[in-house]
mmCIF file of C-alpha atoms in Angstrom:
data_model
loop_
_atom_site.group_PDB
_atom_site.id
_atom_site.type_symbol
_atom_site.label_atom_id
_atom_site.label_comp_id
_atom_site.label_asym_id
_atom_site.label_seq_id
_atom_site.Cartn_x
_atom_site.Cartn_y
_atom_site.Cartn_z
ATOM 1 C CA MET S 1 -90.376 -93.411 23.557
ATOM 2 C CA LEU S 2 -90.709 -89.939 25.079
ATOM 3 C CA ARG S 3 -88.583 -87.330 23.274
ATOM 4 C CA VAL S 4 -87.229 -84.637 25.601
ATOM 5 C CA ALA S 5 -85.234 -81.502 24.741
ATOM 6 C CA VAL S 6 -82.503 -80.424 27.187
ATOM 7 C CA PRO S 7 -80.361 -77.268 26.959
ATOM 8 C CA ASN S 8 -76.940 -78.132 25.536
ATOM 9 C CA LYS S 9 -75.042 -75.177 27.012
ATOM 10 C CA GLY S 10 -75.387 -71.957 28.986
ATOM 11 C CA SER S 11 -76.797 -71.303 32.448
ATOM 12 C CA LEU S 12 -79.682 -73.735 31.921
ATOM 13 C CA SER S 13 -77.669 -76.752 30.815
ATOM 14 C CA GLU S 14 -75.871 -78.020 33.917
ATOM 15 C CA ALA S 15 -78.770 -77.315 36.290
ATOM 16 C CA ALA S 16 -81.279 -79.023 33.967
ATOM 17 C CA SER S 17 -79.138 -82.157 33.610
ATOM 18 C CA SER S 18 -78.540 -82.239 37.368
ATOM 19 C CA MET S 19 -82.261 -82.066 38.065
ATOM 20 C CA LEU S 20 -83.026 -84.832 35.573
ATOM 21 C CA SER S 21 -80.340 -87.000 37.177
ATOM 22 C CA GLU S 22 -81.897 -86.443 40.606
ATOM 23 C CA ALA S 23 -85.217 -87.468 39.084
ATOM 24 C CA GLY S 24 -83.712 -90.813 38.091
ATOM 25 C CA TYR S 25 -82.928 -90.220 34.419
ATOM 26 C CA ARG S 26 -79.639 -91.036 32.729
ATOM 27 C CA GLN S 27 -77.744 -87.993 31.438
ATOM 28 C CA ARG S 28 -74.819 -87.570 29.074
ATOM 29 C CA ARG S 29 -71.217 -87.703 30.309
ATOM 30 C CA ASP S 30 -69.723 -86.061 27.234
ATOM 31 C CA SER S 31 -70.869 -82.519 26.378
ATOM 32 C CA ARG S 32 -70.387 -83.340 22.683
ATOM 33 C CA GLU S 33 -73.249 -85.850 22.744
ATOM 34 C CA LEU S 34 -76.297 -84.432 20.981
ATOM 35 C CA VAL S 35 -78.654 -87.381 21.496
ATOM 36 C CA MET S 36 -78.828 -89.882 24.344
ATOM 37 C CA ILE S 37 -81.225 -92.744 25.036
ATOM 38 C CA ASP S 38 -82.255 -93.803 28.534
ATOM 39 C CA PRO S 39 -83.609 -97.327 27.886
ATOM 40 C CA ASP S 40 -84.591 -97.931 31.526
ATOM 41 C CA ASN S 41 -87.067 -95.054 31.388
ATOM 42 C CA ASP S 42 -87.902 -95.296 27.669
ATOM 43 C CA ILE S 43 -86.806 -91.708 27.012
ATOM 44 C CA GLU S 44 -84.668 -90.114 24.316
ATOM 45 C CA PHE S 45 -82.916 -86.850 25.228
ATOM 46 C CA PHE S 46 -81.928 -84.256 22.618
ATOM 47 C CA PHE S 47 -79.410 -81.600 23.642
ATOM 48 C CA LEU S 48 -80.253 -78.370 21.831
ATOM 49 C CA ARG S 49 -79.737 -74.609 21.988
ATOM 50 C CA PRO S 50 -82.068 -73.262 24.714
ATOM 51 C CA ARG S 51 -83.550 -70.720 22.293
ATOM 52 C CA ASP S 52 -84.527 -73.468 19.813
ATOM 53 C CA ILE S 53 -86.199 -75.833 22.270
ATOM 54 C CA ALA S 54 -89.592 -74.088 22.304
ATOM 55 C CA VAL S 55 -89.669 -74.213 18.490
ATOM 56 C CA TYR S 56 -89.112 -77.977 18.373
ATOM 57 C CA VAL S 57 -91.716 -78.616 21.072
ATOM 58 C CA GLY S 58 -94.220 -76.161 19.582
ATOM 59 C CA ARG S 59 -94.026 -77.889 16.214
ATOM 60 C CA GLY S 60 -94.501 -81.308 17.780
ATOM 61 C CA THR S 61 -91.054 -82.555 16.743
ATOM 62 C CA LEU S 62 -90.246 -83.213 20.400
ATOM 63 C CA ASP S 63 -92.723 -83.963 23.190
ATOM 64 C CA VAL S 64 -91.417 -81.784 26.027
ATOM 65 C CA GLY S 65 -88.383 -79.675 26.808
ATOM 66 C CA ILE S 66 -86.613 -77.573 29.401
ATOM 67 C CA THR S 67 -85.983 -73.926 28.558
ATOM 68 C CA GLY S 68 -86.433 -70.458 30.029
ATOM 69 C CA ARG S 69 -89.865 -68.909 30.446
ATOM 70 C CA ASP S 70 -88.557 -65.849 28.586
ATOM 71 C CA LEU S 71 -87.392 -67.985 25.662
ATOM 72 C CA LEU S 72 -90.741 -69.787 25.547
ATOM 73 C CA LEU S 73 -92.704 -66.543 25.301
ATOM 74 C CA ASP S 74 -90.240 -65.051 22.853
ATOM 75 C CA ALA S 75 -90.592 -68.002 20.455
ATOM 76 C CA GLU S 76 -94.340 -67.340 19.926
ATOM 77 C CA VAL S 77 -95.108 -71.001 19.227
ATOM 78 C CA GLU S 78 -97.802 -73.451 20.289
ATOM 79 C CA ALA S 79 -96.084 -74.550 23.469
ATOM 80 C CA GLU S 80 -97.022 -73.994 27.085
ATOM 81 C CA GLU S 81 -95.433 -74.082 30.512
ATOM 82 C CA LEU S 82 -96.063 -77.337 32.376
ATOM 83 C CA LEU S 83 -93.933 -76.828 35.476
ATOM 84 C CA GLY S 84 -91.650 -74.164 36.937
ATOM 85 C CA LEU S 85 -88.311 -75.732 37.872
ATOM 86 C CA GLY S 86 -86.977 -73.236 40.401
ATOM 87 C CA PHE S 87 -83.569 -72.436 38.891
ATOM 88 C CA ALA S 88 -82.048 -69.953 36.422
ATOM 89 C CA ALA S 89 -84.198 -67.116 37.782
ATOM 90 C CA SER S 90 -83.945 -63.790 35.957
ATOM 91 C CA THR S 91 -85.906 -60.568 35.547
ATOM 92 C CA PHE S 92 -86.693 -58.940 32.200
ATOM 93 C CA ARG S 93 -86.906 -55.129 32.498
ATOM 94 C CA PHE S 94 -86.774 -51.802 30.709
ATOM 95 C CA ALA S 95 -83.796 -49.458 31.046
ATOM 96 C CA GLY S 96 -82.883 -46.114 29.549
ATOM 97 C CA PRO S 97 -80.569 -43.146 29.992
ATOM 98 C CA VAL S 98 -80.616 -41.762 33.522
ATOM 99 C CA GLY S 99 -83.482 -39.301 33.973
ATOM 100 C CA HIS S 100 -85.079 -39.874 30.562
ATOM 101 C CA PHE S 101 -87.892 -42.293 31.489
ATOM 102 C CA GLY S 102 -90.080 -42.604 34.555
ATOM 103 C CA ALA S 103 -92.729 -45.117 33.494
ATOM 104 C CA VAL S 104 -93.415 -47.661 30.777
ATOM 105 C CA ASP S 105 -95.969 -45.368 29.125
ATOM 106 C CA ASP S 106 -93.118 -42.946 28.374
ATOM 107 C CA LEU S 107 -91.947 -45.414 25.724
ATOM 108 C CA ALA S 108 -94.766 -44.530 23.311
ATOM 109 C CA GLY S 109 -93.245 -43.539 19.983
ATOM 110 C CA LYS S 110 -89.740 -44.558 21.085
ATOM 111 C CA ARG S 111 -87.353 -47.229 19.775
ATOM 112 C CA ILE S 112 -86.587 -50.162 22.104
ATOM 113 C CA ALA S 113 -83.655 -52.504 21.505
ATOM 114 C CA THR S 114 -83.898 -56.096 22.687
ATOM 115 C CA SER S 115 -82.806 -59.665 22.018
ATOM 116 C CA TYR S 116 -86.357 -60.830 22.842
ATOM 117 C CA ASP S 117 -88.461 -59.111 20.192
ATOM 118 C CA GLY S 118 -91.363 -61.594 20.327
ATOM 119 C CA LEU S 119 -91.682 -61.269 24.096
ATOM 120 C CA LEU S 120 -91.391 -57.486 23.955
ATOM 121 C CA ARG S 121 -93.953 -57.049 21.180
ATOM 122 C CA GLY S 122 -96.429 -59.158 23.115
ATOM 123 C CA TYR S 123 -95.921 -57.087 26.251
ATOM 124 C CA LEU S 124 -96.274 -53.755 24.418
ATOM 125 C CA ALA S 125 -99.442 -54.955 22.681
ATOM 126 C CA GLN S 126 -100.974 -55.959 26.030
ATOM 127 C CA ARG S 127 -100.181 -52.518 27.440
ATOM 128 C CA GLY S 128 -101.407 -50.703 24.319
ATOM 129 C CA ILE S 129 -98.049 -48.977 23.807
ATOM 130 C CA ASP S 130 -97.075 -48.106 20.232
ATOM 131 C CA ALA S 131 -93.277 -48.281 20.095
ATOM 132 C CA GLY S 132 -90.678 -49.522 17.663
ATOM 133 C CA VAL S 133 -88.798 -52.744 18.429
ATOM 134 C CA VAL S 134 -85.181 -53.106 17.318
ATOM 135 C CA ARG S 135 -83.924 -56.692 17.440
ATOM 136 C CA LEU S 136 -80.280 -57.206 18.384
ATOM 137 C CA ASP S 137 -78.495 -60.468 19.173
ATOM 138 C CA GLY S 138 -76.562 -59.110 22.134
ATOM 139 C CA ALA S 139 -74.935 -56.165 23.916
ATOM 140 C CA VAL S 140 -78.141 -54.154 23.752
ATOM 141 C CA GLU S 141 -76.735 -51.718 26.347
ATOM 142 C CA SER S 142 -74.647 -50.073 23.621
ATOM 143 C CA SER S 143 -77.611 -49.467 21.317
ATOM 144 C CA VAL S 144 -78.704 -46.230 22.997
ATOM 145 C CA ARG S 145 -75.241 -44.680 22.960
ATOM 146 C CA LEU S 146 -74.874 -45.657 19.294
ATOM 147 C CA GLY S 147 -78.189 -44.040 18.400
ATOM 148 C CA VAL S 148 -79.924 -47.251 17.378
ATOM 149 C CA ALA S 149 -82.541 -47.096 20.144
ATOM 150 C CA ASP S 150 -83.947 -44.811 22.843
ATOM 151 C CA ALA S 151 -84.302 -47.526 25.500
ATOM 152 C CA ILE S 152 -83.671 -51.236 25.937
ATOM 153 C CA ALA S 153 -85.506 -54.283 27.271
ATOM 154 C CA ASP S 154 -83.234 -56.998 28.597
ATOM 155 C CA VAL S 155 -82.526 -59.529 31.336
ATOM 156 C CA VAL S 156 -81.276 -57.687 34.419
ATOM 157 C CA GLU S 157 -79.358 -59.350 37.253
ATOM 158 C CA THR S 158 -77.340 -56.869 39.325
ATOM 159 C CA GLY S 159 -77.796 -53.816 37.089
ATOM 160 C CA ASN S 160 -74.049 -53.038 37.233
ATOM 161 C CA THR S 161 -73.646 -53.310 33.451
ATOM 162 C CA LEU S 162 -76.451 -50.800 32.953
ATOM 163 C CA LYS S 163 -74.941 -48.338 35.420
ATOM 164 C CA ALA S 164 -71.598 -48.572 33.638
ATOM 165 C CA ALA S 165 -73.395 -47.665 30.411
ATOM 166 C CA GLY S 166 -75.075 -44.642 32.023
ATOM 167 C CA MET S 167 -78.503 -46.258 32.177
ATOM 168 C CA GLU S 168 -81.110 -47.000 34.835
ATOM 169 C CA ILE S 169 -84.026 -49.392 35.253
ATOM 170 C CA PHE S 170 -87.548 -47.979 35.134
ATOM 171 C CA GLY S 171 -91.110 -49.302 35.269
ATOM 172 C CA GLU S 172 -92.394 -52.629 36.539
ATOM 173 C CA PRO S 173 -90.679 -55.874 35.488
ATOM 174 C CA ILE S 174 -91.794 -57.157 32.110
ATOM 175 C CA LEU S 175 -91.330 -60.759 33.189
ATOM 176 C CA ARG S 176 -89.869 -62.821 36.014
ATOM 177 C CA SER S 177 -88.358 -65.829 34.335
ATOM 178 C CA GLU S 178 -86.986 -69.194 35.423
ATOM 179 C CA ALA S 179 -86.326 -72.582 33.884
ATOM 180 C CA VAL S 180 -89.564 -74.352 32.952
ATOM 181 C CA LEU S 181 -90.710 -77.666 31.553
ATOM 182 C CA ILE S 182 -92.767 -77.029 28.432
ATOM 183 C CA GLY S 183 -95.095 -79.127 26.273
ATOM 184 C CA ARG S 184 -97.104 -78.604 23.130
ATOM 185 C CA SER S 185 -100.324 -76.612 23.462
ATOM 186 C CA GLY S 186 -103.321 -76.011 21.240
ATOM 187 C CA GLU S 187 -105.085 -78.707 19.233
ATOM 188 C CA GLY S 188 -101.857 -80.657 18.782
ATOM 189 C CA GLY S 189 -101.327 -81.371 22.460
ATOM 190 C CA PRO S 190 -99.162 -84.302 23.567
ATOM 191 C CA ALA S 191 -98.550 -87.031 21.011
ATOM 192 C CA ASN S 192 -100.497 -90.265 21.383
ATOM 193 C CA GLY S 193 -98.932 -92.580 23.914
ATOM 194 C CA THR S 194 -96.861 -89.923 25.677
ATOM 195 C CA VAL S 195 -99.400 -88.496 28.142
ATOM 196 C CA ARG S 196 -98.573 -91.017 30.869
ATOM 197 C CA GLU S 197 -94.816 -90.625 30.341
ATOM 198 C CA ILE S 198 -95.114 -86.838 30.575
ATOM 199 C CA ASP S 199 -97.127 -87.168 33.790
ATOM 200 C CA VAL S 200 -94.426 -89.412 35.252
ATOM 201 C CA LEU S 201 -91.727 -86.905 34.266
ATOM 202 C CA ILE S 202 -93.651 -84.059 35.894
ATOM 203 C CA ARG S 203 -94.189 -86.047 39.116
ATOM 204 C CA ARG S 204 -90.507 -86.917 39.282
ATOM 205 C CA LEU S 205 -89.431 -83.314 38.773
ATOM 206 C CA GLN S 206 -91.964 -82.163 41.374
ATOM 207 C CA GLY S 207 -90.427 -84.728 43.723
ATOM 208 C CA VAL S 208 -86.989 -83.202 43.168
ATOM 209 C CA LEU S 209 -88.350 -79.721 43.871
ATOM 210 C CA VAL S 210 -89.906 -80.868 47.143
ATOM 211 C CA ALA S 211 -86.769 -82.784 48.142
ATOM 212 C CA ARG S 212 -84.688 -79.654 47.569
ATOM 213 C CA GLN S 213 -87.023 -77.438 49.578
ATOM 214 C CA TYR S 214 -87.816 -79.692 52.551
ATOM 215 C CA VAL S 215 -86.066 -81.899 55.124
ATOM 216 C CA LEU S 216 -87.385 -84.565 57.502
ATOM 217 C CA MET S 217 -87.349 -83.590 61.166
ATOM 218 C CA ASP S 218 -87.669 -86.159 63.963
ATOM 219 C CA TYR S 219 -87.935 -85.349 67.651
ATOM 220 C CA ASP S 220 -89.236 -86.636 70.972
ATOM 221 C CA ILE S 221 -91.656 -84.597 73.058
ATOM 222 C CA ARG S 222 -94.041 -84.994 75.979
ATOM 223 C CA LYS S 223 -97.582 -85.963 74.965
ATOM 224 C CA ASP S 224 -99.095 -82.881 76.571
ATOM 225 C CA LEU S 225 -96.967 -80.654 74.296
ATOM 226 C CA VAL S 226 -97.766 -82.388 70.998
ATOM 227 C CA GLU S 227 -100.323 -79.838 69.830
ATOM 228 C CA GLN S 228 -97.920 -76.940 70.368
ATOM 229 C CA ALA S 229 -95.134 -78.857 68.649
ATOM 230 C CA ALA S 230 -97.395 -79.755 65.710
ATOM 231 C CA ALA S 231 -98.119 -76.062 65.239
ATOM 232 C CA LEU S 232 -94.379 -75.575 64.639
ATOM 233 C CA THR S 233 -94.084 -78.641 62.373
ATOM 234 C CA PRO S 234 -97.460 -79.133 60.662
ATOM 235 C CA GLY S 235 -95.950 -81.027 57.710
ATOM 236 C CA LEU S 236 -97.652 -81.192 54.326
ATOM 237 C CA GLU S 237 -100.696 -83.052 55.623
ATOM 238 C CA SER S 238 -100.084 -83.797 59.285
ATOM 239 C CA PRO S 239 -97.062 -84.898 61.335
ATOM 240 C CA THR S 240 -96.562 -88.569 62.162
ATOM 241 C CA VAL S 241 -96.842 -89.205 65.929
ATOM 242 C CA SER S 242 -95.643 -92.550 67.342
ATOM 243 C CA PRO S 243 -95.696 -93.848 70.942
ATOM 244 C CA LEU S 244 -92.466 -94.381 72.878
ATOM 245 C CA ARG S 245 -91.660 -96.853 75.654
ATOM 246 C CA ASP S 246 -92.209 -94.047 78.139
ATOM 247 C CA SER S 247 -95.959 -93.495 77.795
ATOM 248 C CA GLU S 248 -95.578 -89.809 78.661
ATOM 249 C CA TRP S 249 -93.497 -89.176 75.530
ATOM 250 C CA VAL S 250 -94.057 -89.564 71.772
ATOM 251 C CA ALA S 251 -91.861 -89.428 68.673
ATOM 252 C CA VAL S 252 -92.826 -86.944 65.963
ATOM 253 C CA ARG S 253 -91.751 -86.906 62.313
ATOM 254 C CA SER S 254 -92.598 -84.093 59.907
ATOM 255 C CA MET S 255 -91.406 -82.404 56.725
ATOM 256 C CA VAL S 256 -90.235 -78.828 57.319
ATOM 257 C CA PRO S 257 -88.905 -76.133 54.952
ATOM 258 C CA LYS S 258 -85.136 -76.497 54.667
ATOM 259 C CA ARG S 259 -84.495 -72.759 55.026
ATOM 260 C CA GLU S 260 -86.329 -72.697 58.372
ATOM 261 C CA THR S 261 -84.638 -75.770 59.845
ATOM 262 C CA ASN S 262 -82.518 -74.155 62.557
ATOM 263 C CA ARG S 263 -85.210 -71.724 63.692
ATOM 264 C CA ILE S 264 -87.706 -74.572 64.102
ATOM 265 C CA MET S 265 -85.167 -76.693 65.969
ATOM 266 C CA ASP S 266 -84.520 -73.834 68.394
ATOM 267 C CA GLU S 267 -88.235 -73.294 69.011
ATOM 268 C CA LEU S 268 -88.851 -77.016 69.505
ATOM 269 C CA TYR S 269 -86.006 -77.245 71.997
ATOM 270 C CA ASP S 270 -87.340 -74.256 73.933
ATOM 271 C CA LEU S 271 -90.741 -75.967 73.963
ATOM 272 C CA GLY S 272 -89.250 -79.117 75.498
ATOM 273 C CA ALA S 273 -88.480 -81.347 72.525
ATOM 274 C CA ARG S 274 -85.342 -83.464 72.662
ATOM 275 C CA ALA S 275 -83.365 -85.758 70.314
ATOM 276 C CA ILE S 276 -84.152 -83.417 67.427
ATOM 277 C CA LEU S 277 -82.745 -84.905 64.226
ATOM 278 C CA VAL S 278 -82.792 -83.634 60.640
ATOM 279 C CA SER S 279 -82.277 -85.756 57.529
ATOM 280 C CA SER S 280 -82.277 -84.971 53.819
ATOM 281 C CA ILE S 281 -84.976 -86.111 51.419
ATOM 282 C CA HIS S 282 -83.489 -87.733 48.303
ATOM 283 C CA ALA S 283 -86.753 -88.380 46.471
ATOM 284 C CA CYS S 284 -90.465 -88.166 47.137
ATOM 285 C CA ARG S 285 -93.938 -88.171 45.608
ATOM 286 C CA ILE S 286 -96.466 -85.730 47.011
#
């Protein structure tokens, strides 16, 4: 039985459970459930704190898990990213008092407060910057005003909280994070008997990602315009072209990016396509 860690609360929890449900896995109905078995898919789900998931997977206690890329790197364990999941995006950046810092190299010899000390130490070591790291569990924006640190490294969304604290962002992003599926790395690797199950899980999640990003578009068009139409709707491999009763026309079906749906429909109509229909993709394997 494959043992999978799922975030039990926070911004990752609901989106992770929703994605697993779309992938065909049973999910808990009561947020107080800590363990749930999906007998149809031979999987056992463990609902854990997002920050702890990388530790359990890295030690081989659980086979795979869903957590944030930032939390994975911060844990400094033998676990690796298997698949980006496209939700819970965030950016990890430096910030300091307005006008005090212009570049990351200005942090040499300074104190930096963060809730992600493992991630920050790794980044500073890669850049060859000798700076002190002050670990705090939260509200790192106050650390500079209180004299605990000279700058901070934290997840930044709008930056409004930083501005209210009299701080500004500087330097390049430390990390662009999102929710990821992780597995054990190093010599341990996946446990015996779980490799196939992990591959199936990855394919299912990839199918959800594709289904969320693409739609199916069907339309009729004259045969002499097929090449121009195919240039607008190339699909993943090639569009499907089927004959119609009127030998001068064909029916075309293709996957197109969801965000470009209306633009493509307009261009197809201007080209001469008619009966343009769009339908959602509920599941797929690419």
